[in-house]
């Protein structure tokens, strides 16, 4: 059994609280879980959301310890003047002593005890990767970034297909990449009067969530209800500023000194869903429109891939009506 020193930060209303445990295998907080921590122990992640009350942390910690597991990192957040509790724990355990199905049942029992609104556990080395579909229009810089990160094993998803309302020649870099890796490309031409959403729903029915990698079509409320799962978008601007078309030119013409990108969940209200990630970069009078747009596209790529990675690592939880907690 590893020797562990436990430091629990004193609870302060309105501030994020962390339970930090140090073991002989030290690790920086926020690193991706690595199954090489032990030849026997494997990593897991658990997130929890319920009404705040006494004893939640103790109950969750005891659940892991009782099965011989060790907690590597524990984040807790209780917002000011709002009696709700959020937590995310990273732990290692022996799947022989604590089988995967039992892990889920044990955490579910605690969820029932506290009437949790959300309780999810993932074991990356056992559980299947999230299945996603990528939707895009003409620009493909976000798609290319995601494909390369997926190829390098840095994006923990399975890409089931790519869907676009723009046709691409078979000899392009993107099409050759997709063909080489067996990823279907579906050209679904749309018009103002026919978005062909039923066809798209059929193509994505077996996915876990969708990614709009610069898909310049507005998804209807019927589509979102019909799909019933999360849709993540990248907005080419620092919301809520510069909505609509050509935000880079809007910002350029306004002479801004900071540009940004926003990744958010899609809702029926355009560009107003809960924000997952935002990034900014300085620009100046020395930038022309070309360098301005290039910086903007670089931000979009980084922002979207970070949001997807955070989502897959169970770092993103809904908070209130239109916010998120991102551990």
mmCIF file with all atom_site columns, C-alpha atoms in Angstrom, residues 16 31 49 56 63-65 69 71 82 107 118 126 142 145 172 189 191 195 206 208 217 219 221 237 239 253 289 312:
data_model
loop_
_atom_site.group_PDB
_atom_site.id
_atom_site.type_symbol
_atom_site.label_atom_id
_atom_site.label_alt_id
_atom_site.label_comp_id
_atom_site.label_asym_id
_atom_site.label_entity_id
_atom_site.label_seq_id
_atom_site.pdbx_PDB_ins_code
_atom_site.Cartn_x
_atom_site.Cartn_y
_atom_site.Cartn_z
_atom_site.occupancy
_atom_site.B_iso_or_equiv
_atom_site.pdbx_formal_charge
_atom_site.auth_seq_id
_atom_site.auth_comp_id
_atom_site.auth_asym_id
_atom_site.auth_atom_id
_atom_site.pdbx_PDB_model_num
ATOM 1  C CA . UNK A 1 16  ? -12.529 26.016 -5.560  1.00 0.00 ? 16  UNK A CA 1
ATOM 2  C CA . UNK A 1 31  ? -1.902  15.980 -16.244 1.00 0.00 ? 31  UNK A CA 1
ATOM 3  C CA . UNK A 1 49  ? -22.731 16.880 -8.606  1.00 0.00 ? 49  UNK A CA 1
ATOM 4  C CA . UNK A 1 56  ? -19.751 13.962 0.739   1.00 0.00 ? 56  UNK A CA 1
ATOM 5  C CA . UNK A 1 63  ? -15.432 4.321  -1.260  1.00 0.00 ? 63  UNK A CA 1
ATOM 6  C CA . UNK A 1 64  ? -12.095 4.379  -3.088  1.00 0.00 ? 64  UNK A CA 1
ATOM 7  C CA . UNK A 1 65  ? -9.948  3.590  -0.044  1.00 0.00 ? 65  UNK A CA 1
ATOM 8  C CA . UNK A 1 69  ? -7.499  2.451  -4.317  1.00 0.00 ? 69  UNK A CA 1
ATOM 9  C CA . UNK A 1 71  ? -6.641  9.152  -4.793  1.00 0.00 ? 71  UNK A CA 1
ATOM 10 C CA . UNK A 1 82  ? -25.537 28.336 -3.967  1.00 0.00 ? 82  UNK A CA 1
ATOM 11 C CA . UNK A 1 107 ? -20.375 5.163  -6.984  1.00 0.00 ? 107 UNK A CA 1
ATOM 12 C CA . UNK A 1 118 ? -24.710 13.802 -11.931 1.00 0.00 ? 118 UNK A CA 1
ATOM 13 C CA . UNK A 1 126 ? -11.159 -0.231 -20.073 1.00 0.00 ? 126 UNK A CA 1
ATOM 14 C CA . UNK A 1 142 ? -9.952  22.989 -37.087 1.00 0.00 ? 142 UNK A CA 1
ATOM 15 C CA . UNK A 1 145 ? -5.805  20.018 -36.219 1.00 0.00 ? 145 UNK A CA 1
ATOM 16 C CA . UNK A 1 172 ? -6.851  17.075 -51.236 1.00 0.00 ? 172 UNK A CA 1
ATOM 17 C CA . UNK A 1 189 ? -25.389 19.842 -49.548 1.00 0.00 ? 189 UNK A CA 1
ATOM 18 C CA . UNK A 1 191 ? -29.907 25.148 -48.941 1.00 0.00 ? 191 UNK A CA 1
ATOM 19 C CA . UNK A 1 195 ? -30.790 21.881 -44.073 1.00 0.00 ? 195 UNK A CA 1
ATOM 20 C CA . UNK A 1 206 ? -24.532 6.216  -32.851 1.00 0.00 ? 206 UNK A CA 1
ATOM 21 C CA . UNK A 1 208 ? -21.674 10.164 -28.072 1.00 0.00 ? 208 UNK A CA 1
ATOM 22 C CA . UNK A 1 217 ? -25.062 26.219 -40.516 1.00 0.00 ? 217 UNK A CA 1
ATOM 23 C CA . UNK A 1 219 ? -28.760 23.664 -36.082 1.00 0.00 ? 219 UNK A CA 1
ATOM 24 C CA . UNK A 1 221 ? -34.097 23.173 -32.017 1.00 0.00 ? 221 UNK A CA 1
ATOM 25 C CA . UNK A 1 237 ? -14.544 35.269 -31.635 1.00 0.00 ? 237 UNK A CA 1
ATOM 26 C CA . UNK A 1 239 ? -18.145 35.724 -27.101 1.00 0.00 ? 239 UNK A CA 1
ATOM 27 C CA . UNK A 1 253 ? -12.156 47.117 -38.308 1.00 0.00 ? 253 UNK A CA 1
ATOM 28 C CA . UNK A 1 289 ? -5.953  41.380 -42.101 1.00 0.00 ? 289 UNK A CA 1
ATOM 29 C CA . UNK A 1 312 ? -13.457 13.605 -22.608 1.00 0.00 ? 312 UNK A CA 1
#
